[in-house]
CSV table of C-alpha atoms in Angstrom, one decimal:
chain,number,residue,atom,x,y,z
A,1344,MET,CA,0.0,0.0,0.0
A,1345,HIS,CA,2.7,2.5,-0.9
A,1346,GLU,CA,0.3,4.0,-3.4
A,1347,ALA,CA,-0.9,6.5,-0.8
A,1348,ALA,CA,2.6,7.9,-0.2
A,1349,ILE,CA,3.2,8.1,-4.0
A,1350,VAL,CA,-0.1,9.9,-4.6
A,1351,ARG,CA,0.7,12.4,-1.8
A,1352,SER,CA,4.1,13.1,-3.4
A,1353,LEU,CA,2.5,13.3,-6.9
A,1354,LEU,CA,-0.1,15.9,-5.7
A,1355,ASP,CA,2.6,17.9,-4.0
A,1356,LEU,CA,4.6,18.2,-7.2
A,1357,ALA,CA,1.5,18.8,-9.3
A,1358,PHE,CA,0.3,21.5,-7.0
A,1359,GLN,CA,3.7,23.3,-7.1
A,1360,ALA,CA,3.6,23.2,-10.9
A,1361,ALA,CA,0.1,24.5,-11.1
A,1362,THR,CA,0.8,27.3,-8.7
A,1363,LYS,CA,3.9,28.3,-10.6
A,1364,ALA,CA,2.0,28.3,-13.9
A,1365,GLY,CA,-1.0,30.1,-12.4
A,1366,LEU,CA,-3.4,27.3,-13.1
A,1367,SER,CA,-6.4,27.6,-10.8
A,1368,ASN,CA,-8.5,24.8,-12.3
A,1369,VAL,CA,-6.5,21.6,-13.0
A,1370,SER,CA,-8.4,19.1,-15.2
A,1371,SER,CA,-5.8,16.2,-15.5
A,1372,VAL,CA,-2.6,14.9,-14.0
A,1373,ASN,CA,-0.7,12.6,-16.3
A,1374,VAL,CA,1.8,10.1,-14.9
A,1375,MET,CA,3.9,7.2,-16.3
A,1376,THR,CA,4.5,4.1,-14.1
A,1377,GLY,CA,6.7,1.2,-14.8
A,1378,LYS,CA,5.4,-2.3,-14.0
A,1379,ILE,CA,8.4,-3.1,-11.8
A,1380,HIS,CA,6.9,-0.9,-9.1
A,1381,HIS,CA,4.0,-3.2,-8.4
A,1382,LEU,CA,1.5,-0.3,-8.3
A,1383,VAL,CA,-2.2,-1.1,-8.5
A,1384,ASN,CA,-3.8,1.5,-10.7
A,1385,GLU,CA,-7.2,1.2,-9.0
A,1386,VAL,CA,-5.5,2.0,-5.7
A,1387,LEU,CA,-3.7,5.0,-7.2
A,1388,LEU,CA,-6.9,6.3,-8.6
A,1389,LEU,CA,-8.7,5.8,-5.3
A,1390,HIS,CA,-6.1,7.7,-3.3
A,1391,PHE,CA,-6.0,10.4,-5.9
A,1392,ASP,CA,-9.7,11.0,-5.7
A,1393,LEU,CA,-9.6,10.9,-1.9
A,1394,MET,CA,-6.7,13.4,-1.6
A,1395,LYS,CA,-7.2,15.8,-4.4
A,1396,ALA,CA,-9.9,17.8,-2.6
A,1397,THR,CA,-7.2,19.0,-0.1
A,1398,TYR,CA,-5.3,20.7,-3.0
A,1399,ASN,CA,-6.9,24.0,-4.2
A,1400,GLY,CA,-7.7,23.8,-7.9
A,1401,PHE,CA,-7.5,20.0,-8.1
A,1402,GLU,CA,-11.1,19.3,-7.1
A,1403,ARG,CA,-12.1,18.2,-10.6
A,1404,ALA,CA,-8.7,16.8,-11.7
A,1405,VAL,CA,-8.6,13.3,-13.2
A,1406,LEU,CA,-5.5,11.0,-12.9
A,1407,HIS,CA,-4.3,9.5,-16.2
A,1408,ILE,CA,-1.8,6.6,-15.9
A,1409,GLU,CA,0.4,5.4,-18.7
A,1410,GLU,CA,1.7,2.0,-17.6
A,1411,LYS,CA,5.1,1.0,-19.1
A,1412,ASP,CA,6.1,-2.6,-19.8
A,1413,VAL,CA,9.4,-4.0,-18.4
A,1414,ILE,CA,12.0,-4.1,-21.2
A,1415,ILE,CA,15.6,-5.3,-20.9
A,1416,GLN,CA,18.6,-5.1,-23.3
A,1417,CYS,CA,21.0,-8.0,-23.3
A,1418,TYR,CA,24.7,-7.2,-23.4
A,1419,ALA,CA,25.5,-10.8,-24.6
A,1420,CYS,CA,23.3,-11.1,-27.7
A,1421,GLY,CA,22.3,-7.5,-28.1
A,1422,GLN,CA,18.6,-8.2,-28.3
A,1423,THR,CA,15.9,-6.0,-26.6
A,1424,LYS,CA,13.1,-8.0,-25.0
A,1425,GLU,CA,9.9,-7.2,-23.2
A,1426,LEU,CA,9.5,-9.3,-20.0
A,1427,ASP,CA,6.2,-10.9,-19.1
A,1428,ARG,CA,7.6,-11.9,-15.7
A,1429,PRO,CA,10.3,-10.5,-13.5
A,1430,PHE,CA,13.1,-12.7,-14.6
A,1431,PHE,CA,15.9,-10.3,-15.5
A,1432,ILE,CA,17.6,-12.9,-17.6
A,1433,CYS,CA,17.7,-12.6,-21.4
A,1434,PRO,CA,14.7,-14.7,-22.8
A,1435,ASN,CA,16.7,-15.2,-26.0
A,1436,CYS,CA,20.2,-16.4,-24.8
A,1437,GLU,CA,19.6,-16.7,-21.0
A,1438,SER,CA,22.5,-14.4,-20.2
A,1439,PRO,CA,22.1,-12.6,-16.8
A,1440,ASP,CA,24.1,-9.7,-18.2
A,1441,THR,CA,21.2,-7.4,-19.0
A,1442,LYS,CA,20.2,-3.8,-18.5
A,1443,LEU,CA,16.7,-2.6,-17.6
A,1444,ILE,CA,15.8,0.0,-20.2
A,1445,ALA,CA,12.1,0.5,-19.5
A,1446,GLY,CA,9.6,-0.4,-16.7
A,1447,ASP,CA,11.2,1.5,-13.9
A,1448,GLU,CA,9.4,4.8,-14.6
A,1449,LEU,CA,7.7,6.6,-11.8
A,1450,HIS,CA,7.2,10.1,-13.2
A,1451,ILE,CA,4.7,12.9,-13.4
A,1452,ILE,CA,4.6,13.9,-17.0
A,1453,SER,CA,2.3,16.9,-17.2
A,1454,ILE,CA,-0.8,18.6,-15.8
A,1455,GLU,CA,-3.5,20.2,-17.8
A,1456,GLY,CA,-5.9,23.0,-16.8
A,1457,SER,CA,-6.8,26.6,-17.0
A,1458,SER,CA,-6.5,29.8,-15.2
A,1459,THR,CA,-9.6,31.8,-14.2
B,402,MET,CA,-9.9,30.4,-19.2
B,403,CYS,CA,-7.1,29.5,-21.6
B,404,PRO,CA,-6.4,25.7,-21.5
B,405,GLN,CA,-2.7,24.9,-20.8
B,406,ASP,CA,-0.6,21.8,-20.9
B,407,ILE,CA,2.3,22.1,-18.4
B,408,LYS,CA,5.1,19.7,-19.0
B,409,ILE,CA,6.8,18.5,-15.8
B,410,MET,CA,8.6,15.2,-16.4
B,411,GLN,CA,9.9,14.6,-12.9
B,412,ARG,CA,10.3,11.6,-10.7
B,413,ILE,CA,7.3,11.5,-8.4
B,414,LEU,CA,9.5,10.7,-5.4
B,415,THR,CA,11.9,13.5,-6.1
B,416,GLY,CA,11.2,15.1,-2.7
B,417,ASN,CA,12.0,11.9,-0.8
B,418,ASP,CA,15.1,11.3,-3.0
B,419,GLN,CA,16.5,14.7,-2.2
B,420,ILE,CA,16.1,14.2,1.6
B,421,ALA,CA,17.6,10.7,1.3
B,422,ALA,CA,20.7,12.1,-0.5
B,423,GLU,CA,21.1,14.7,2.3
B,424,VAL,CA,20.9,12.0,4.9
B,425,ARG,CA,23.4,9.8,3.1
B,426,ALA,CA,25.9,12.6,2.6
B,427,SER,CA,25.5,13.8,6.2
B,428,LEU,CA,26.2,10.4,7.6
B,429,ALA,CA,29.1,9.8,5.3
B,430,GLY,CA,30.5,13.1,6.4
B,431,LYS,CA,30.5,11.8,10.0
B,432,GLY,CA,32.2,8.5,8.9
B,433,ILE,CA,29.0,6.5,9.7
B,434,ALA,CA,27.9,3.6,7.4
B,435,CYS,CA,24.1,3.3,7.2
B,436,ILE,CA,22.6,-0.1,6.5
B,437,ASN,CA,18.9,-0.6,5.8
B,438,LEU,CA,17.4,-4.0,6.6
B,439,MET,CA,14.3,-4.9,4.6
B,440,SER,CA,12.2,-8.1,4.9
B,441,SER,CA,8.9,-9.7,5.6
B,442,PRO,CA,7.7,-9.6,9.3
B,443,GLY,CA,9.4,-12.3,11.3
B,444,SER,CA,12.5,-12.9,9.1
B,445,GLY,CA,14.8,-12.5,12.1
B,446,LYS,CA,16.0,-8.9,11.6
B,447,THR,CA,15.9,-8.0,15.3
B,448,THR,CA,17.6,-11.2,16.5
B,449,LEU,CA,20.3,-10.7,13.8
B,450,LEU,CA,20.9,-7.2,15.1
B,451,GLN,CA,21.2,-8.5,18.7
B,452,LYS,CA,23.8,-11.0,17.5
B,453,THR,CA,25.5,-8.5,15.3
B,454,ALA,CA,26.1,-6.3,18.4
B,455,THR,CA,28.0,-9.2,20.1
B,456,LYS,CA,30.2,-9.7,17.1
B,457,LEU,CA,30.8,-6.2,15.9
B,458,ASN,CA,33.4,-4.5,17.9
B,459,LYS,CA,32.3,-1.0,16.8
B,460,GLY,CA,29.8,1.6,17.8
B,461,MET,CA,26.4,0.7,16.5
B,462,PHE,CA,23.0,2.3,16.7
B,463,VAL,CA,19.6,1.1,15.5
B,464,ILE,CA,16.7,3.1,14.1
B,465,GLU,CA,13.8,0.7,14.6
B,466,GLY,CA,10.8,1.1,12.3
B,467,ASP,CA,7.4,-0.4,13.3
B,468,ILE,CA,3.8,0.5,12.7
B,469,TYR,CA,3.2,0.0,16.4
B,470,THR,CA,4.7,-1.3,19.6
B,471,THR,CA,8.2,-0.8,21.0
B,472,LEU,CA,8.8,-4.5,21.5
B,473,ASP,CA,11.8,-4.8,19.1
B,474,SER,CA,13.3,-1.6,20.6
B,475,GLU,CA,13.0,-3.1,24.1
B,476,ARG,CA,14.8,-6.3,22.9
B,477,LEU,CA,17.6,-4.3,21.5
B,478,GLN,CA,17.9,-2.0,24.5
B,479,SER,CA,18.0,-5.0,26.8
B,480,ALA,CA,21.0,-6.2,24.7
B,481,GLY,CA,22.7,-2.9,25.4
B,482,ILE,CA,22.2,-1.5,21.9
B,483,GLY,CA,21.3,2.2,21.4
B,484,VAL,CA,18.0,2.5,19.6
B,485,TYR,CA,15.5,5.1,18.4
B,486,GLN,CA,12.0,3.9,17.8
B,487,ILE,CA,9.8,5.2,14.9
B,488,ASN,CA,6.2,4.2,15.1
B,489,THR,CA,4.1,5.1,12.1
B,490,GLY,CA,0.8,3.8,13.5
B,491,PRO,CA,-0.9,2.6,15.6
B,492,PHE,CA,-3.9,2.5,13.2
B,493,GLY,CA,-3.5,3.0,9.5
B,494,GLY,CA,0.2,3.9,9.9
B,495,ASP,CA,2.6,3.9,6.9
B,496,CYS,CA,3.9,0.4,6.0
B,497,HIS,CA,7.3,1.7,5.2
B,498,LEU,CA,9.9,4.3,6.2
B,499,GLU,CA,10.6,7.4,4.2
B,500,ALA,CA,13.7,9.6,4.2
B,501,ALA,CA,12.0,12.3,6.2
B,502,TRP,CA,11.4,10.0,9.1
B,503,ILE,CA,15.1,9.2,9.2
B,504,ARG,CA,16.1,12.9,8.9
B,505,SER,CA,13.8,13.7,11.9
B,506,ALA,CA,15.2,10.8,13.9
B,507,LEU,CA,18.8,11.9,13.2
B,508,ASN,CA,18.1,15.3,14.7
B,509,GLU,CA,17.4,13.6,18.0
B,510,ILE,CA,20.1,11.0,18.1
B,511,ASP,CA,23.6,11.6,19.6
B,512,LEU,CA,25.8,10.0,16.9
B,513,ALA,CA,29.1,10.5,18.8
B,514,GLY,CA,31.0,7.2,18.8
B,515,ILE,CA,28.7,5.6,16.2
B,516,ASP,CA,30.3,3.8,13.3
B,517,PHE,CA,27.3,1.9,12.0
B,518,LEU,CA,23.7,3.0,11.9
B,519,PHE,CA,21.3,0.2,11.1
B,520,ILE,CA,17.8,0.9,10.1
B,521,GLU,CA,15.4,-1.9,10.7
B,522,ASN,CA,12.7,-1.1,8.2
B,523,ILE,CA,9.0,-2.0,8.8
B,524,GLY,CA,8.4,-5.7,8.1
B,525,ASN,CA,7.0,-5.7,4.6
B,526,LEU,CA,8.7,-7.0,1.4
B,527,VAL,CA,6.8,-4.6,-0.9
B,528,CYS,CA,6.7,-1.0,0.1
B,529,PRO,CA,10.0,-0.3,1.8
B,530,ALA,CA,11.8,-1.2,-1.4
B,531,GLU,CA,10.3,1.8,-3.1
B,532,PHE,CA,11.7,4.5,-0.9
B,533,ASP,CA,15.3,5.6,-0.6
B,534,ILE,CA,15.9,6.3,3.0
B,535,GLY,CA,19.5,7.5,2.8
B,536,ALA,CA,21.2,4.2,3.5
B,537,HIS,CA,24.6,3.4,2.0
B,538,LYS,CA,23.6,-0.3,1.6
B,539,ASN,CA,20.2,-2.0,1.3
B,540,ILE,CA,20.0,-5.5,2.6
B,541,VAL,CA,17.0,-7.8,2.0
B,542,VAL,CA,16.6,-10.6,4.6
B,543,LEU,CA,14.6,-13.7,3.5
B,544,SER,CA,14.0,-16.5,5.9
B,545,VAL,CA,13.9,-20.1,4.6
B,546,THR,CA,10.4,-20.5,6.1
B,547,GLU,CA,9.0,-18.1,3.5
B,548,GLY,CA,9.5,-20.4,0.6
B,549,GLU,CA,11.3,-20.4,-2.7
B,550,ASP,CA,8.9,-18.2,-4.6
B,551,LYS,CA,9.1,-14.9,-2.6
B,552,PRO,CA,11.9,-13.3,-4.8
B,553,LEU,CA,9.6,-13.7,-7.8
B,554,LYS,CA,6.6,-12.3,-5.9
B,555,TYR,CA,8.4,-9.3,-4.5
B,556,PRO,CA,11.1,-8.5,-7.1
B,557,LEU,CA,11.8,-4.8,-6.3
B,558,ALA,CA,13.2,-5.5,-2.9
B,559,PHE,CA,15.7,-7.9,-4.5
B,560,ARG,CA,16.4,-5.5,-7.3
B,561,ASN,CA,17.2,-2.7,-5.0
B,562,ALA,CA,19.4,-4.6,-2.5
B,563,GLN,CA,23.2,-5.1,-2.5
B,564,LEU,CA,23.0,-8.2,-0.3
B,565,CYS,CA,20.5,-10.9,0.4
B,566,LEU,CA,20.7,-12.6,3.8
B,567,ILE,CA,19.0,-16.0,3.6
B,568,SER,CA,18.1,-16.4,7.3
B,569,LYS,CA,17.1,-19.1,9.7
B,570,VAL,CA,19.1,-21.8,7.8
B,571,ASP,CA,19.3,-23.8,11.0
B,572,LEU,CA,15.7,-24.8,10.2
B,573,LEU,CA,16.5,-26.3,6.8
B,574,PRO,CA,16.5,-29.9,8.0
B,575,TYR,CA,12.8,-29.5,9.1
B,576,LEU,CA,11.6,-27.8,6.0
B,577,ASP,CA,10.5,-29.0,2.5
B,578,LEU,CA,12.5,-26.1,0.9
B,579,ASN,CA,14.7,-26.4,-2.2
B,580,LEU,CA,17.5,-24.0,-1.3
B,581,ASN,CA,19.0,-24.1,-4.8
B,582,GLU,CA,15.7,-23.1,-6.3
B,583,LEU,CA,15.4,-20.2,-3.9
B,584,LYS,CA,18.9,-19.0,-4.9
B,585,GLN,CA,18.1,-19.5,-8.5
B,586,ASN,CA,15.0,-17.4,-8.2
B,587,ILE,CA,17.0,-14.6,-6.5
B,588,LYS,CA,19.5,-14.7,-9.3
B,589,ARG,CA,16.6,-14.5,-11.8
B,590,ILE,CA,15.6,-11.2,-10.3
B,591,ASN,CA,19.0,-9.8,-9.6
B,592,PRO,CA,21.9,-11.8,-11.1
B,593,GLN,CA,24.5,-9.6,-9.3
B,594,LEU,CA,23.0,-9.9,-5.9
B,595,MET,CA,25.4,-11.3,-3.3
B,596,MET,CA,23.9,-13.9,-0.9
B,597,ILE,CA,24.9,-15.1,2.6
B,598,GLU,CA,23.3,-18.0,4.3
B,599,ILE,CA,22.9,-17.1,7.9
B,600,SER,CA,21.5,-18.3,11.3
B,601,SER,CA,21.6,-16.2,14.4
B,602,ILE,CA,20.9,-19.3,16.5
B,603,ILE,CA,23.7,-21.5,15.4
B,604,GLU,CA,25.8,-18.5,14.3
B,605,LYS,CA,26.3,-19.6,10.7
B,606,GLY,CA,27.4,-17.0,8.3
B,607,LEU,CA,27.9,-14.3,10.9
B,608,ASP,CA,31.6,-13.8,10.0
B,609,ASP,CA,30.7,-13.2,6.4
B,610,TRP,CA,28.0,-10.8,7.5
B,611,ILE,CA,30.4,-8.9,9.8
B,612,ASN,CA,33.0,-8.8,7.0
B,613,PHE,CA,30.3,-7.3,4.7
B,614,ILE,CA,29.4,-4.7,7.3
B,615,MET,CA,33.1,-3.7,7.9
B,616,ALA,CA,33.7,-3.4,4.2
B,617,CYS,CA,30.7,-0.9,4.0
B,618,ARG,CA,32.7,1.5,6.2
B,619,GLN,CA,36.1,0.8,4.9
B,620,ASN,CA,34.9,1.5,1.3
B,621,ALA,CA,33.9,5.0,2.3
B,622,PRO,CA,30.1,5.2,2.4
B,623,GLU,CA,28.5,6.2,-0.9
B,624,GLY,CA,25.1,6.5,-2.5
């Protein structure tokens, strides 16, 4: 249940950005989350809807989540592979010498809204 | 009422990461190695710390994280170990520590004579792995009673650790556990992860553990 702490940090960042840009009515908050983080989207959305009312201008905001698959690059065979399970071994040549190139994202991308 | 799209592109846990970096640098500046212990509840972290104190001929202090109760702190204090208790509960408390908790604790702890600061994170194999708390090394403790499959179910803890302690190995004769399969699963998640089989009861692996700890300090603490 680390989703609550992540949503709290997300709203803090989004509120700072909205204040700086002069947005008084935020309509959406857009985030990118990698599957390695084990986040449950429904729980993120639930916490977002519970917490947003405490941030001025976010009362009508909607959270949009872009979930990223886990992708590794193999140093041994050079292939790039998407993983359907958390085995960080190359599915092609079984080398453990791999690098995670996607799926570790935990970013706020943007906010959308308007000023009054 | 002009619609605007404001690009931010920032890590959501930036605030926590910044505090963690401050904590790590501050401790390094004092010559203190900070070691974060993460595991499921009941893996033997507290017992290991008690045993560590008897073997480690250096100043050590423990920040004890629990949702509720001071039971672990009392055990450590009774063994003569300096301890600071963080309770995040009692009801609905956070299931992990964050860097701000550690920074606040350090403001109240007298670190004179301390060489090693251990943080016993809240027993939970999921959430603590997500938050950098300013440690120089992250250790995941997995007891043999938990089964071979746990690294596969909770990969982030194993991805973010520099050492895995496979604990309670004195119980292996009584368990239907395939130790090789457990190790293979750990390697599938993090092929570079170092492992030590350990038992606080029969004192197996403790020398390797102490050597690892000593190396943490000798190799100048880093991020």
